[in-house]
Amino acid sequence: MTDTPTQLFIGGAWADAADGATMPVDDPATGEILCHVADAGPKDAKLAEEAAVQAQQEWGRTAPRVRSEILRRAYEIVIGRTDELAHLMTSEMGKPLAEARGEVAYAAEFFRWFSEEAVRVDGGYGTLPDGRNRMLLSRRPVGPCLLITPWNFPLAMGARKIGPAVAAGCTMVLKPAPQTPLSSLALAAILKEAGLPDGVLNVVTTSRAGEVCEPLLRGGRIRKLSFTGSTAVGRLLLAQSADAVVRTSMELGGNAPFVVFEDADLDKAVDGAMVAKMRNMGEACTAANRFFVHRSVAREFGRRLAERMGALVVGPGTRDGVDVGPLIDRTGRAKVEALVADAVERGARVLVGGRTPAGPGCFYPPTVLADVSPESRLMGTEIFGPVAAILTFDDEDEVVRRANDTPWGLVGYVFTEGLDRALRVSERLEVGMVGLNTGLVSNPAAPFGGVKQSGLGREGGRVGIDEFLEHQYLAIPVS
Ligand code: NAP
């Protein structure tokens, strides 16, 4: 902790907020304050914007190979500091160290992937239908970007945006979530060490998100917003982006269905459920929120899942052998408690968990609910906690209709041993991603994103860099 920066990162230098404000960073496992970081206001945001605007021209003209090698060095540094970064993330966010190490590798991989993509941006040359005119097509950086990230994957969400922005030649102002500013500041220090020029990445940590971001979005100098967070905030930011016609990428909330057919391999289904539900204590946009299990196997699936969930060890993420850390804060935990209470009131049976432990920290036990009523509030709300809600279904058409009966469409999980059914159901689900007999879809080499109110655009994969590039077409008459 001693070496972790706690100031704003603007124009390649560390600085206090202009008004000297700071904000505390808490350890969710103890409720204690870890440290204070600079709390930026609108003045600091303007300075960060100015640094990004000033750096854009030159950075956009940098050789792709230079940008690629900066990212490659950043990848090596992140991997080399896995333990240090994992401890930092666990202390500010709560996830167990093993998961934090996994996230460090996942975050680093975005740098490696986009270091490889930086040198593969292509253009084109062609003859127009009249046979005379030619067109020359090129791609260029969209310009200075505002990146806004959530607290649940503090390192990976930053890397998933910074990687393609650097590769494309864009400059950035990054505003991380106030609960987890330290991971982003550590990332900025690493990119500086990797050779990123001053002003290309600027980081403003703040408790005043609206005051800091709205003027940038409406001001006309920021050309792109890349946001990851809730659908409610995403909607607001889309409206604010309309004034200056800012391009947007939106990675928003989910309400994932997890469908287990009668011909599923139940071992695979339970393994998949453990990952889809329990990765990050259930605090993931990809978390399975609604388990639809065929009536004929629902009892056995519930029994096995409850056994596995009940065996998990809950405790501070830094402690050896802990599987489930604390939730992010008391508000997050109170939401989970209220959703479980509502489901139980409407007839759900608690197979395991369901009781908040006494003592400090924001812990909540792994919980399985059976016979959940479709009227329960958790059906239409991201639970964002370690609670599996099981409902039953009788046939394929019915389950597809119910799975799609939500404004969200990020990811769905399908468990069946029948290839025909697997493909048919996957194609009918209104989602951007499907896990087929697996509970994990996230991979830097694949396009991540949702449909409906889960977002606009994709991060990662071959298309991830497109979000930060514009096309330019040159018309050339040839006589
Ligand atoms: P959130 O409340 O929407 O906040 C996300 C970020 O937006 C934070 O940095 C937040 O800062 C900022 N923000 C809030 N209001 C703002 C405003 N008016 N102007 C500018 N920035 C603003 O979401 P969260 O609770 O941090 O994260 C959980 C949500 O993220 C879930 O819905 C989850 O599904 C979603 N998520 C989606 C993906 C994906 O890839 N689709 C990945 C991870 C998480 P403040 O906290 O200071 O307001």
PDB file of C-alpha atoms in Angstrom, residues 259-442:
ATOM      1  CA  VAL A 259     -31.293 -22.629 -18.274  1.00  0.00           C
ATOM      2  CA  VAL A 260     -30.896 -26.297 -17.318  1.00  0.00           C
ATOM      3  CA  PHE A 261     -32.748 -28.720 -19.623  1.00  0.00           C
ATOM      4  CA  GLU A 262     -33.820 -32.221 -18.632  1.00  0.00           C
ATOM      5  CA  ASP A 263     -31.046 -33.724 -20.816  1.00  0.00           C
ATOM      6  CA  ALA A 264     -28.279 -31.619 -19.210  1.00  0.00           C
ATOM      7  CA  ASP A 265     -25.250 -33.192 -17.571  1.00  0.00           C
ATOM      8  CA  LEU A 266     -26.003 -32.116 -14.002  1.00  0.00           C
ATOM      9  CA  ASP A 267     -22.346 -32.202 -12.957  1.00  0.00           C
ATOM     10  CA  LYS A 268     -21.523 -29.704 -15.694  1.00  0.00           C
ATOM     11  CA  ALA A 269     -24.603 -27.647 -14.829  1.00  0.00           C
ATOM     12  CA  VAL A 270     -23.690 -27.387 -11.140  1.00  0.00           C
ATOM     13  CA  ASP A 271     -20.042 -26.580 -11.953  1.00  0.00           C
ATOM     14  CA  GLY A 272     -21.256 -23.939 -14.401  1.00  0.00           C
ATOM     15  CA  ALA A 273     -23.694 -22.534 -11.863  1.00  0.00           C
ATOM     16  CA  MET A 274     -20.940 -22.144  -9.280  1.00  0.00           C
ATOM     17  CA  VAL A 275     -18.917 -20.017 -11.696  1.00  0.00           C
ATOM     18  CA  ALA A 276     -21.810 -18.086 -13.236  1.00  0.00           C
ATOM     19  CA  LYS A 277     -23.207 -17.290  -9.788  1.00  0.00           C
ATOM     20  CA  MET A 278     -20.223 -17.086  -7.486  1.00  0.00           C
ATOM     21  CA  ARG A 279     -17.516 -15.394  -9.589  1.00  0.00           C
ATOM     22  CA  ASN A 280     -16.838 -12.122  -7.771  1.00  0.00           C
ATOM     23  CA  MET A 281     -19.343 -13.031  -4.976  1.00  0.00           C
ATOM     24  CA  GLY A 282     -22.147 -12.627  -7.524  1.00  0.00           C
ATOM     25  CA  GLU A 283     -21.157  -8.989  -8.079  1.00  0.00           C
ATOM     26  CA  ALA A 284     -20.778  -9.358 -11.840  1.00  0.00           C
ATOM     27  CA  CYS A 285     -22.852  -8.094 -14.761  1.00  0.00           C
ATOM     28  CA  THR A 286     -22.583 -11.643 -16.131  1.00  0.00           C
ATOM     29  CA  ALA A 287     -23.870 -13.252 -12.898  1.00  0.00           C
ATOM     30  CA  ALA A 288     -26.644 -15.807 -13.373  1.00  0.00           C
ATOM     31  CA  ASN A 289     -29.648 -13.995 -11.916  1.00  0.00           C
ATOM     32  CA  ARG A 290     -32.510 -16.362 -12.776  1.00  0.00           C
ATOM     33  CA  PHE A 291     -32.024 -20.154 -12.743  1.00  0.00           C
ATOM     34  CA  PHE A 292     -34.673 -21.860 -14.903  1.00  0.00           C
ATOM     35  CA  VAL A 293     -34.420 -25.611 -14.276  1.00  0.00           C
ATOM     36  CA  HIS A 294     -36.590 -28.263 -15.945  1.00  0.00           C
ATOM     37  CA  ARG A 295     -39.138 -29.540 -13.451  1.00  0.00           C
ATOM     38  CA  SER A 296     -37.853 -33.133 -13.730  1.00  0.00           C
ATOM     39  CA  VAL A 297     -34.320 -32.246 -12.515  1.00  0.00           C
ATOM     40  CA  ALA A 298     -34.991 -29.150 -10.393  1.00  0.00           C
ATOM     41  CA  ARG A 299     -34.964 -30.957  -7.054  1.00  0.00           C
ATOM     42  CA  GLU A 300     -31.657 -32.739  -7.707  1.00  0.00           C
ATOM     43  CA  PHE A 301     -30.035 -29.611  -9.176  1.00  0.00           C
ATOM     44  CA  GLY A 302     -31.116 -27.557  -6.132  1.00  0.00           C
ATOM     45  CA  ARG A 303     -29.808 -30.190  -3.722  1.00  0.00           C
ATOM     46  CA  ARG A 304     -26.389 -30.402  -5.374  1.00  0.00           C
ATOM     47  CA  LEU A 305     -26.044 -26.649  -5.774  1.00  0.00           C
ATOM     48  CA  ALA A 306     -26.987 -26.050  -2.124  1.00  0.00           C
ATOM     49  CA  GLU A 307     -24.395 -28.615  -1.030  1.00  0.00           C
ATOM     50  CA  ARG A 308     -21.639 -26.891  -3.033  1.00  0.00           C
ATOM     51  CA  MET A 309     -22.693 -23.387  -1.985  1.00  0.00           C
ATOM     52  CA  GLY A 310     -22.949 -24.400   1.680  1.00  0.00           C
ATOM     53  CA  ALA A 311     -19.356 -25.722   1.619  1.00  0.00           C
ATOM     54  CA  LEU A 312     -17.854 -22.376   0.563  1.00  0.00           C
ATOM     55  CA  VAL A 313     -15.772 -20.523   3.139  1.00  0.00           C
ATOM     56  CA  VAL A 314     -16.807 -16.897   3.748  1.00  0.00           C
ATOM     57  CA  GLY A 315     -14.305 -14.402   5.158  1.00  0.00           C
ATOM     58  CA  PRO A 316     -11.825 -11.613   4.439  1.00  0.00           C
ATOM     59  CA  GLY A 317     -10.423 -12.044   0.928  1.00  0.00           C
ATOM     60  CA  THR A 318      -6.841 -11.847   2.162  1.00  0.00           C
ATOM     61  CA  ARG A 319      -7.232 -14.925   4.387  1.00  0.00           C
ATOM     62  CA  ASP A 320      -6.017 -18.306   3.066  1.00  0.00           C
ATOM     63  CA  GLY A 321      -8.747 -20.732   2.076  1.00  0.00           C
ATOM     64  CA  VAL A 322     -11.489 -18.111   1.760  1.00  0.00           C
ATOM     65  CA  ASP A 323     -13.820 -18.595  -1.244  1.00  0.00           C
ATOM     66  CA  VAL A 324     -16.262 -15.740  -0.707  1.00  0.00           C
ATOM     67  CA  GLY A 325     -15.272 -12.236   0.367  1.00  0.00           C
ATOM     68  CA  PRO A 326     -17.475  -9.382   1.595  1.00  0.00           C
ATOM     69  CA  LEU A 327     -19.892  -7.466  -0.612  1.00  0.00           C
ATOM     70  CA  ILE A 328     -18.743  -4.005  -1.643  1.00  0.00           C
ATOM     71  CA  ASP A 329     -20.587  -2.015   1.029  1.00  0.00           C
ATOM     72  CA  ARG A 330     -23.543  -1.957   3.423  1.00  0.00           C
ATOM     73  CA  THR A 331     -25.873  -0.559   0.773  1.00  0.00           C
ATOM     74  CA  GLY A 332     -25.055  -3.454  -1.554  1.00  0.00           C
ATOM     75  CA  ARG A 333     -25.651  -5.960   1.222  1.00  0.00           C
ATOM     76  CA  ALA A 334     -28.930  -4.337   2.319  1.00  0.00           C
ATOM     77  CA  LYS A 335     -30.193  -4.678  -1.271  1.00  0.00           C
ATOM     78  CA  VAL A 336     -29.404  -8.420  -1.299  1.00  0.00           C
ATOM     79  CA  GLU A 337     -31.108  -8.903   2.102  1.00  0.00           C
ATOM     80  CA  ALA A 338     -34.237  -7.108   0.904  1.00  0.00           C
ATOM     81  CA  LEU A 339     -34.441  -9.173  -2.306  1.00  0.00           C
ATOM     82  CA  VAL A 340     -34.113 -12.445  -0.372  1.00  0.00           C
ATOM     83  CA  ALA A 341     -36.735 -11.336   2.190  1.00  0.00           C
ATOM     84  CA  ASP A 342     -39.137 -10.447  -0.622  1.00  0.00           C
ATOM     85  CA  ALA A 343     -38.619 -13.821  -2.374  1.00  0.00           C
ATOM     86  CA  VAL A 344     -39.175 -15.722   0.888  1.00  0.00           C
ATOM     87  CA  GLU A 345     -42.332 -13.734   1.611  1.00  0.00           C
ATOM     88  CA  ARG A 346     -43.609 -14.836  -1.789  1.00  0.00           C
ATOM     89  CA  GLY A 347     -43.029 -18.507  -1.013  1.00  0.00           C
ATOM     90  CA  ALA A 348     -39.370 -19.289  -1.811  1.00  0.00           C
ATOM     91  CA  ARG A 349     -37.697 -22.031   0.263  1.00  0.00           C
ATOM     92  CA  VAL A 350     -34.196 -21.323   1.586  1.00  0.00           C
ATOM     93  CA  LEU A 351     -32.056 -24.404   0.821  1.00  0.00           C
ATOM     94  CA  VAL A 352     -28.908 -22.864   2.279  1.00  0.00           C
ATOM     95  CA  GLY A 353     -27.741 -19.466   3.591  1.00  0.00           C
ATOM     96  CA  GLY A 354     -30.113 -16.532   3.761  1.00  0.00           C
ATOM     97  CA  ARG A 355     -28.949 -15.070   7.085  1.00  0.00           C
ATOM     98  CA  THR A 356     -26.664 -12.073   7.461  1.00  0.00           C
ATOM     99  CA  PRO A 357     -23.836 -12.877   9.898  1.00  0.00           C
ATOM    100  CA  ALA A 358     -23.158 -10.603  12.875  1.00  0.00           C
ATOM    101  CA  GLY A 359     -19.900  -8.682  13.115  1.00  0.00           C
ATOM    102  CA  PRO A 360     -17.937  -6.172  11.078  1.00  0.00           C
ATOM    103  CA  GLY A 361     -17.559  -6.252   7.292  1.00  0.00           C
ATOM    104  CA  CYS A 362     -20.195  -6.585   4.582  1.00  0.00           C
ATOM    105  CA  PHE A 363     -20.464 -10.376   4.474  1.00  0.00           C
ATOM    106  CA  TYR A 364     -23.437 -12.311   3.101  1.00  0.00           C
ATOM    107  CA  PRO A 365     -23.560 -16.118   2.924  1.00  0.00           C
ATOM    108  CA  PRO A 366     -23.913 -18.159  -0.291  1.00  0.00           C
ATOM    109  CA  THR A 367     -27.654 -18.717  -0.585  1.00  0.00           C
ATOM    110  CA  VAL A 368     -29.886 -20.990  -2.672  1.00  0.00           C
ATOM    111  CA  LEU A 369     -33.613 -20.321  -2.981  1.00  0.00           C
ATOM    112  CA  ALA A 370     -35.969 -22.925  -4.493  1.00  0.00           C
ATOM    113  CA  ASP A 371     -39.585 -22.522  -5.703  1.00  0.00           C
ATOM    114  CA  VAL A 372     -39.019 -18.836  -6.351  1.00  0.00           C
ATOM    115  CA  SER A 373     -42.149 -17.026  -7.503  1.00  0.00           C
ATOM    116  CA  PRO A 374     -41.897 -15.295 -10.911  1.00  0.00           C
ATOM    117  CA  GLU A 375     -43.416 -12.270  -9.151  1.00  0.00           C
ATOM    118  CA  SER A 376     -40.357 -11.892  -6.880  1.00  0.00           C
ATOM    119  CA  ARG A 377     -38.486  -8.600  -7.162  1.00  0.00           C
ATOM    120  CA  LEU A 378     -35.181 -10.345  -7.809  1.00  0.00           C
ATOM    121  CA  MET A 379     -36.536 -11.520 -11.184  1.00  0.00           C
ATOM    122  CA  GLY A 380     -36.364  -7.963 -12.483  1.00  0.00           C
ATOM    123  CA  THR A 381     -33.341  -6.677 -10.500  1.00  0.00           C
ATOM    124  CA  GLU A 382     -29.643  -7.532 -10.615  1.00  0.00           C
ATOM    125  CA  ILE A 383     -29.150  -9.333  -7.292  1.00  0.00           C
ATOM    126  CA  PHE A 384     -25.396  -8.518  -7.240  1.00  0.00           C
ATOM    127  CA  GLY A 385     -24.765 -10.975  -4.436  1.00  0.00           C
ATOM    128  CA  PRO A 386     -24.224 -14.713  -3.793  1.00  0.00           C
ATOM    129  CA  VAL A 387     -27.890 -15.712  -4.143  1.00  0.00           C
ATOM    130  CA  ALA A 388     -29.107 -18.380  -6.606  1.00  0.00           C
ATOM    131  CA  ALA A 389     -32.851 -18.169  -7.307  1.00  0.00           C
ATOM    132  CA  ILE A 390     -34.320 -21.358  -8.824  1.00  0.00           C
ATOM    133  CA  LEU A 391     -37.568 -21.502 -10.816  1.00  0.00           C
ATOM    134  CA  THR A 392     -38.933 -24.458 -12.762  1.00  0.00           C
ATOM    135  CA  PHE A 393     -40.177 -24.785 -16.356  1.00  0.00           C
ATOM    136  CA  ASP A 394     -41.846 -27.464 -18.465  1.00  0.00           C
ATOM    137  CA  ASP A 395     -40.988 -26.848 -22.113  1.00  0.00           C
ATOM    138  CA  GLU A 396     -38.550 -25.128 -24.418  1.00  0.00           C
ATOM    139  CA  ASP A 397     -40.839 -22.447 -25.876  1.00  0.00           C
ATOM    140  CA  GLU A 398     -41.948 -21.475 -22.402  1.00  0.00           C
ATOM    141  CA  VAL A 399     -38.406 -21.121 -21.035  1.00  0.00           C
ATOM    142  CA  VAL A 400     -37.184 -19.113 -24.040  1.00  0.00           C
ATOM    143  CA  ARG A 401     -40.136 -16.722 -23.637  1.00  0.00           C
ATOM    144  CA  ARG A 402     -39.500 -16.313 -19.896  1.00  0.00           C
ATOM    145  CA  ALA A 403     -35.721 -15.938 -20.314  1.00  0.00           C
ATOM    146  CA  ASN A 404     -36.286 -13.146 -22.856  1.00  0.00           C
ATOM    147  CA  ASP A 405     -38.958 -11.440 -20.764  1.00  0.00           C
ATOM    148  CA  THR A 406     -36.624  -8.716 -19.450  1.00  0.00           C
ATOM    149  CA  PRO A 407     -35.306  -5.375 -20.718  1.00  0.00           C
ATOM    150  CA  TRP A 408     -31.715  -6.673 -20.388  1.00  0.00           C
ATOM    151  CA  GLY A 409     -29.789  -8.911 -22.782  1.00  0.00           C
ATOM    152  CA  LEU A 410     -26.154  -9.289 -21.772  1.00  0.00           C
ATOM    153  CA  VAL A 411     -25.559 -13.021 -21.406  1.00  0.00           C
ATOM    154  CA  GLY A 412     -27.452 -16.310 -21.061  1.00  0.00           C
ATOM    155  CA  TYR A 413     -26.307 -19.791 -20.025  1.00  0.00           C
ATOM    156  CA  VAL A 414     -27.714 -22.976 -21.588  1.00  0.00           C
ATOM    157  CA  PHE A 415     -27.097 -26.502 -20.322  1.00  0.00           C
ATOM    158  CA  THR A 416     -28.156 -29.394 -22.566  1.00  0.00           C
ATOM    159  CA  GLU A 417     -26.405 -32.376 -24.158  1.00  0.00           C
ATOM    160  CA  GLY A 418     -28.420 -32.038 -27.379  1.00  0.00           C
ATOM    161  CA  LEU A 419     -26.593 -30.136 -30.137  1.00  0.00           C
ATOM    162  CA  ASP A 420     -29.794 -29.280 -31.962  1.00  0.00           C
ATOM    163  CA  ARG A 421     -31.412 -27.812 -28.908  1.00  0.00           C
ATOM    164  CA  ALA A 422     -28.202 -26.065 -27.829  1.00  0.00           C
ATOM    165  CA  LEU A 423     -27.977 -24.154 -31.107  1.00  0.00           C
ATOM    166  CA  ARG A 424     -31.722 -23.531 -31.421  1.00  0.00           C
ATOM    167  CA  VAL A 425     -32.081 -22.102 -27.926  1.00  0.00           C
ATOM    168  CA  SER A 426     -28.833 -20.074 -28.109  1.00  0.00           C
ATOM    169  CA  GLU A 427     -30.058 -18.429 -31.309  1.00  0.00           C
ATOM    170  CA  ARG A 428     -33.444 -17.622 -29.782  1.00  0.00           C
ATOM    171  CA  LEU A 429     -32.042 -15.976 -26.652  1.00  0.00           C
ATOM    172  CA  GLU A 430     -31.991 -12.170 -26.895  1.00  0.00           C
ATOM    173  CA  VAL A 431     -28.467 -11.738 -25.524  1.00  0.00           C
ATOM    174  CA  GLY A 432     -25.036 -10.640 -26.736  1.00  0.00           C
ATOM    175  CA  MET A 433     -23.261 -13.718 -25.330  1.00  0.00           C
ATOM    176  CA  VAL A 434     -24.187 -17.332 -24.557  1.00  0.00           C
ATOM    177  CA  GLY A 435     -22.344 -19.785 -22.317  1.00  0.00           C
ATOM    178  CA  LEU A 436     -23.091 -23.256 -23.686  1.00  0.00           C
ATOM    179  CA  ASN A 437     -22.472 -25.846 -20.973  1.00  0.00           C
ATOM    180  CA  THR A 438     -20.144 -23.329 -19.315  1.00  0.00           C
ATOM    181  CA  GLY A 439     -20.574 -20.627 -16.689  1.00  0.00           C
ATOM    182  CA  LEU A 440     -17.810 -18.356 -17.984  1.00  0.00           C
ATOM    183  CA  VAL A 441     -17.881 -16.304 -21.188  1.00  0.00           C
ATOM    184  CA  SER A 442     -15.412 -13.463 -20.484  1.00  0.00           C
TER     185      SER A 442
END
